[in-house]
Amino acid sequence: ENNPSEVLDTSLTEEERLQKIIARAGLASRRGAESLILDGRVTVNGNIVTELGVKVRPNKDVILVDGKKVTVPDSENTYWIALNKPKAVLTTMEDDKGRDTILDLVPKARELRLLPIGRMERDATGIIIMTNDIGWIHPLTHPSFQHIRRYEVVVSGIPTEESLNILRNGVKLVDDDRPCSPSKVKVIDVDNRAGLA
């Protein structure tokens, strides 16, 4: 039988790669965290770290990026919420025009420091994920990660192949020379009586 005084405190030995900790804290992507380390902008317990692969104890070691302490949410106080956003609600925490926001649907969001992952138009409905594990927000929302997004849209009238091809080829936005990424578009159903597709 083990003597309690001889049992190691496992929290002291739980180590993670430094760049992973920085990314979990929401300061940068994993690749961006690696650049911070290589640029000499990260210190651990007062020592500058410039090598990748260094392992640290997030709850014990003092990690600074550009002189600011890195804090990582612990599992007991980390929250993820799947919110079915209705129409006429903004995907933001506040609105200067007094319109309804997701904060009205999740009143404790500010207290728990929950943030929405991505955005959704005011009149769109669907699942919005909220979390205070901010290290996930960048990899889940940045275009470089190429996550597929699916939308089902009801439009008045039946779209022509010509108009669908505009979406398939990438729409050009006003005041922006770069087209949006091409989209896969198909008509799922047509209501000829109502003139909807």
mmCIF file of C-alpha atoms in Angstrom:
data_model
loop_
_atom_site.group_PDB
_atom_site.id
_atom_site.type_symbol
_atom_site.label_atom_id
_atom_site.label_comp_id
_atom_site.label_asym_id
_atom_site.label_seq_id
_atom_site.Cartn_x
_atom_site.Cartn_y
_atom_site.Cartn_z
ATOM 1 C CA GLU A 1 0.000 0.000 0.000
ATOM 2 C CA ASN A 2 1.317 3.445 -0.937
ATOM 3 C CA ASN A 3 2.272 5.856 1.777
ATOM 4 C CA PRO A 4 0.260 9.081 1.142
ATOM 5 C CA SER A 5 3.352 11.155 1.798
ATOM 6 C CA GLU A 6 5.140 9.392 -1.054
ATOM 7 C CA VAL A 7 2.397 9.899 -3.665
ATOM 8 C CA LEU A 8 3.435 12.503 -6.248
ATOM 9 C CA ASP A 9 1.210 15.476 -7.008
ATOM 10 C CA THR A 10 0.315 14.699 -10.630
ATOM 11 C CA SER A 11 -0.627 18.319 -11.298
ATOM 12 C CA LEU A 12 3.070 19.143 -10.980
ATOM 13 C CA THR A 13 4.032 16.677 -13.695
ATOM 14 C CA GLU A 14 1.315 17.290 -16.290
ATOM 15 C CA GLU A 15 3.255 18.954 -19.067
ATOM 16 C CA GLU A 16 2.205 20.303 -22.461
ATOM 17 C CA ARG A 17 4.102 21.795 -25.354
ATOM 18 C CA LEU A 18 4.593 25.532 -24.953
ATOM 19 C CA GLN A 19 3.083 26.460 -28.326
ATOM 20 C CA LYS A 20 -0.055 24.467 -27.488
ATOM 21 C CA ILE A 21 -0.495 26.399 -24.234
ATOM 22 C CA ILE A 22 -0.135 29.745 -26.027
ATOM 23 C CA ALA A 23 -2.699 28.671 -28.621
ATOM 24 C CA ARG A 24 -5.138 27.461 -25.940
ATOM 25 C CA ALA A 25 -4.857 30.855 -24.263
ATOM 26 C CA GLY A 26 -6.134 32.418 -27.505
ATOM 27 C CA LEU A 27 -3.029 34.495 -28.179
ATOM 28 C CA ALA A 28 -2.281 32.942 -31.561
ATOM 29 C CA SER A 29 -2.799 29.889 -33.703
ATOM 30 C CA ARG A 30 -0.468 26.951 -33.088
ATOM 31 C CA ARG A 31 1.724 28.098 -35.973
ATOM 32 C CA GLY A 32 1.558 31.693 -34.756
ATOM 33 C CA ALA A 33 2.611 30.537 -31.293
ATOM 34 C CA GLU A 34 5.621 28.814 -32.811
ATOM 35 C CA SER A 35 6.611 32.099 -34.462
ATOM 36 C CA LEU A 36 6.324 33.917 -31.121
ATOM 37 C CA ILE A 37 8.697 31.394 -29.577
ATOM 38 C CA LEU A 38 11.208 31.512 -32.424
ATOM 39 C CA ASP A 39 11.177 35.325 -32.291
ATOM 40 C CA GLY A 40 12.211 35.251 -28.624
ATOM 41 C CA ARG A 41 8.993 36.856 -27.377
ATOM 42 C CA VAL A 42 8.152 34.089 -24.882
ATOM 43 C CA THR A 43 9.645 33.515 -21.439
ATOM 44 C CA VAL A 44 9.092 30.651 -18.996
ATOM 45 C CA ASN A 45 9.951 31.339 -15.365
ATOM 46 C CA GLY A 46 12.018 34.329 -16.466
ATOM 47 C CA ASN A 47 13.984 32.485 -19.153
ATOM 48 C CA ILE A 48 13.587 33.297 -22.849
ATOM 49 C CA VAL A 49 12.549 30.240 -24.855
ATOM 50 C CA THR A 50 13.474 30.123 -28.543
ATOM 51 C CA GLU A 51 13.258 26.388 -29.208
ATOM 52 C CA LEU A 52 10.124 24.519 -30.230
ATOM 53 C CA GLY A 53 8.995 21.430 -28.366
ATOM 54 C CA VAL A 54 9.697 22.755 -24.859
ATOM 55 C CA LYS A 55 7.178 21.332 -22.391
ATOM 56 C CA VAL A 56 5.750 23.360 -19.518
ATOM 57 C CA ARG A 57 3.310 22.968 -16.642
ATOM 58 C CA PRO A 58 0.551 25.505 -17.356
ATOM 59 C CA ASN A 59 -0.681 25.663 -13.764
ATOM 60 C CA LYS A 60 2.787 25.951 -12.238
ATOM 61 C CA ASP A 61 5.158 27.684 -14.654
ATOM 62 C CA VAL A 62 5.017 31.432 -15.253
ATOM 63 C CA ILE A 63 4.645 31.968 -18.994
ATOM 64 C CA LEU A 64 4.891 35.459 -20.483
ATOM 65 C CA VAL A 65 4.350 36.606 -24.062
ATOM 66 C CA ASP A 66 5.658 40.110 -24.706
ATOM 67 C CA GLY A 67 5.775 40.571 -20.937
ATOM 68 C CA LYS A 68 2.112 39.623 -20.380
ATOM 69 C CA LYS A 69 1.153 36.557 -18.365
ATOM 70 C CA VAL A 70 -0.461 33.686 -20.238
ATOM 71 C CA THR A 71 -3.522 32.206 -18.530
ATOM 72 C CA VAL A 72 -5.293 29.054 -19.664
ATOM 73 C CA PRO A 73 -8.849 28.169 -18.556
ATOM 74 C CA ASP A 74 -8.985 25.031 -16.427
ATOM 75 C CA SER A 75 -11.373 22.201 -17.281
ATOM 76 C CA GLU A 76 -13.686 22.842 -14.315
ATOM 77 C CA ASN A 77 -14.394 26.390 -15.473
ATOM 78 C CA THR A 78 -14.473 25.769 -19.210
ATOM 79 C CA TYR A 79 -17.887 25.964 -20.856
ATOM 80 C CA TRP A 80 -19.241 25.100 -24.296
ATOM 81 C CA ILE A 81 -22.814 25.944 -25.275
ATOM 82 C CA ALA A 82 -24.720 25.029 -28.436
ATOM 83 C CA LEU A 83 -27.279 27.792 -29.000
ATOM 84 C CA ASN A 84 -30.089 27.462 -31.552
ATOM 85 C CA LYS A 85 -30.173 31.091 -32.663
ATOM 86 C CA PRO A 86 -33.617 32.327 -33.761
ATOM 87 C CA LYS A 87 -34.316 35.066 -36.294
ATOM 88 C CA ALA A 88 -33.942 38.746 -35.407
ATOM 89 C CA VAL A 89 -31.081 38.082 -32.961
ATOM 90 C CA LEU A 90 -27.569 39.453 -33.473
ATOM 91 C CA THR A 91 -24.499 37.267 -32.951
ATOM 92 C CA THR A 92 -22.863 39.827 -30.690
ATOM 93 C CA MET A 93 -22.816 40.679 -27.002
ATOM 94 C CA GLU A 94 -24.286 44.171 -27.321
ATOM 95 C CA ASP A 95 -25.925 46.442 -29.865
ATOM 96 C CA ASP A 96 -26.035 50.236 -29.780
ATOM 97 C CA LYS A 97 -29.461 50.196 -31.447
ATOM 98 C CA GLY A 98 -31.032 48.121 -28.692
ATOM 99 C CA ARG A 99 -31.730 45.075 -30.854
ATOM 100 C CA ASP A 100 -31.797 41.580 -29.351
ATOM 101 C CA THR A 101 -28.426 39.823 -29.080
ATOM 102 C CA ILE A 102 -27.287 36.388 -27.976
ATOM 103 C CA LEU A 103 -26.636 37.906 -24.553
ATOM 104 C CA ASP A 104 -30.424 38.187 -24.163
ATOM 105 C CA LEU A 105 -30.666 34.436 -24.787
ATOM 106 C CA VAL A 106 -27.730 33.513 -22.541
ATOM 107 C CA PRO A 107 -27.757 36.092 -19.713
ATOM 108 C CA LYS A 108 -24.751 34.514 -17.943
ATOM 109 C CA ALA A 109 -22.574 34.692 -21.051
ATOM 110 C CA ARG A 110 -20.743 37.804 -19.869
ATOM 111 C CA GLU A 111 -20.248 36.431 -16.347
ATOM 112 C CA LEU A 112 -18.835 33.171 -17.756
ATOM 113 C CA ARG A 113 -16.847 35.063 -20.434
ATOM 114 C CA LEU A 114 -18.518 33.126 -23.227
ATOM 115 C CA LEU A 115 -17.842 34.254 -26.782
ATOM 116 C CA PRO A 116 -19.529 33.121 -30.006
ATOM 117 C CA ILE A 117 -17.481 31.043 -32.420
ATOM 118 C CA GLY A 118 -18.095 32.772 -35.733
ATOM 119 C CA ARG A 119 -21.038 34.893 -36.733
ATOM 120 C CA MET A 120 -24.470 34.449 -38.222
ATOM 121 C CA GLU A 121 -26.640 37.016 -39.979
ATOM 122 C CA ARG A 122 -29.426 38.597 -37.928
ATOM 123 C CA ASP A 123 -32.221 36.933 -39.903
ATOM 124 C CA ALA A 124 -30.495 33.539 -40.135
ATOM 125 C CA THR A 125 -31.316 30.667 -37.801
ATOM 126 C CA GLY A 126 -29.087 27.806 -36.722
ATOM 127 C CA ILE A 127 -26.567 26.513 -34.222
ATOM 128 C CA ILE A 128 -24.037 28.929 -32.760
ATOM 129 C CA ILE A 129 -21.333 27.570 -30.467
ATOM 130 C CA MET A 130 -20.258 29.699 -27.504
ATOM 131 C CA THR A 131 -17.264 29.009 -25.278
ATOM 132 C CA ASN A 132 -14.776 30.604 -22.907
ATOM 133 C CA ASP A 133 -12.072 28.224 -24.136
ATOM 134 C CA ILE A 134 -10.818 31.004 -26.401
ATOM 135 C CA GLY A 135 -7.890 29.023 -27.734
ATOM 136 C CA TRP A 136 -10.371 27.193 -29.973
ATOM 137 C CA ILE A 137 -11.934 30.290 -31.535
ATOM 138 C CA HIS A 138 -9.104 31.030 -33.970
ATOM 139 C CA PRO A 139 -8.700 27.491 -35.376
ATOM 140 C CA LEU A 140 -12.466 27.124 -35.732
ATOM 141 C CA THR A 141 -13.079 30.440 -37.493
ATOM 142 C CA HIS A 142 -9.995 31.465 -39.471
ATOM 143 C CA PRO A 143 -10.315 30.830 -43.240
ATOM 144 C CA SER A 144 -6.861 29.225 -43.357
ATOM 145 C CA PHE A 145 -8.300 26.147 -41.619
ATOM 146 C CA GLN A 146 -10.817 25.709 -44.468
ATOM 147 C CA HIS A 147 -13.781 24.478 -42.440
ATOM 148 C CA ILE A 148 -16.844 23.709 -44.556
ATOM 149 C CA ARG A 149 -19.966 25.718 -43.715
ATOM 150 C CA ARG A 150 -23.387 24.594 -44.859
ATOM 151 C CA TYR A 151 -26.369 26.894 -45.330
ATOM 152 C CA GLU A 152 -29.955 26.182 -46.391
ATOM 153 C CA VAL A 153 -31.585 29.281 -47.848
ATOM 154 C CA VAL A 154 -35.205 29.939 -48.885
ATOM 155 C CA VAL A 155 -35.459 32.454 -51.725
ATOM 156 C CA SER A 156 -38.350 34.054 -53.548
ATOM 157 C CA GLY A 157 -38.556 32.778 -57.102
ATOM 158 C CA ILE A 158 -36.623 29.939 -58.682
ATOM 159 C CA PRO A 159 -32.921 30.735 -59.233
ATOM 160 C CA THR A 160 -31.524 30.261 -62.718
ATOM 161 C CA GLU A 161 -28.410 28.251 -63.472
ATOM 162 C CA GLU A 162 -26.741 31.526 -64.398
ATOM 163 C CA SER A 163 -27.329 32.995 -60.939
ATOM 164 C CA LEU A 164 -26.254 29.754 -59.244
ATOM 165 C CA ASN A 165 -23.038 29.752 -61.276
ATOM 166 C CA ILE A 166 -22.175 33.184 -59.891
ATOM 167 C CA LEU A 167 -22.090 31.638 -56.429
ATOM 168 C CA ARG A 168 -20.222 28.607 -57.718
ATOM 169 C CA ASN A 169 -17.524 30.796 -59.251
ATOM 170 C CA GLY A 170 -17.130 33.120 -56.244
ATOM 171 C CA VAL A 171 -19.091 36.320 -55.663
ATOM 172 C CA LYS A 172 -17.274 39.656 -55.898
ATOM 173 C CA LEU A 173 -18.141 41.966 -53.016
ATOM 174 C CA VAL A 174 -18.576 45.726 -53.271
ATOM 175 C CA ASP A 175 -15.321 47.645 -52.603
ATOM 176 C CA ASP A 176 -13.288 44.429 -52.744
ATOM 177 C CA ASP A 177 -11.478 43.225 -55.852
ATOM 178 C CA ARG A 178 -10.991 39.744 -54.443
ATOM 179 C CA PRO A 179 -13.855 37.288 -55.057
ATOM 180 C CA CYS A 180 -15.210 35.098 -52.285
ATOM 181 C CA SER A 181 -14.261 31.448 -52.375
ATOM 182 C CA PRO A 182 -16.336 29.332 -54.783
ATOM 183 C CA SER A 183 -19.339 27.605 -53.231
ATOM 184 C CA LYS A 184 -21.062 24.336 -53.927
ATOM 185 C CA VAL A 185 -24.686 25.233 -54.658
ATOM 186 C CA LYS A 186 -27.685 23.073 -55.493
ATOM 187 C CA VAL A 187 -31.450 23.467 -55.407
ATOM 188 C CA ILE A 188 -32.890 21.091 -52.811
ATOM 189 C CA ASP A 189 -36.609 21.639 -53.360
ATOM 190 C CA VAL A 190 -39.003 23.884 -55.250
ATOM 191 C CA ASP A 191 -42.476 25.019 -54.188
ATOM 192 C CA ASN A 192 -44.066 26.009 -57.485
ATOM 193 C CA ARG A 193 -47.294 27.152 -55.801
ATOM 194 C CA ALA A 194 -45.536 29.607 -53.526
ATOM 195 C CA GLY A 195 -42.777 30.452 -55.981
ATOM 196 C CA LEU A 196 -40.102 29.524 -53.470
ATOM 197 C CA ALA A 197 -36.903 27.519 -53.804
#
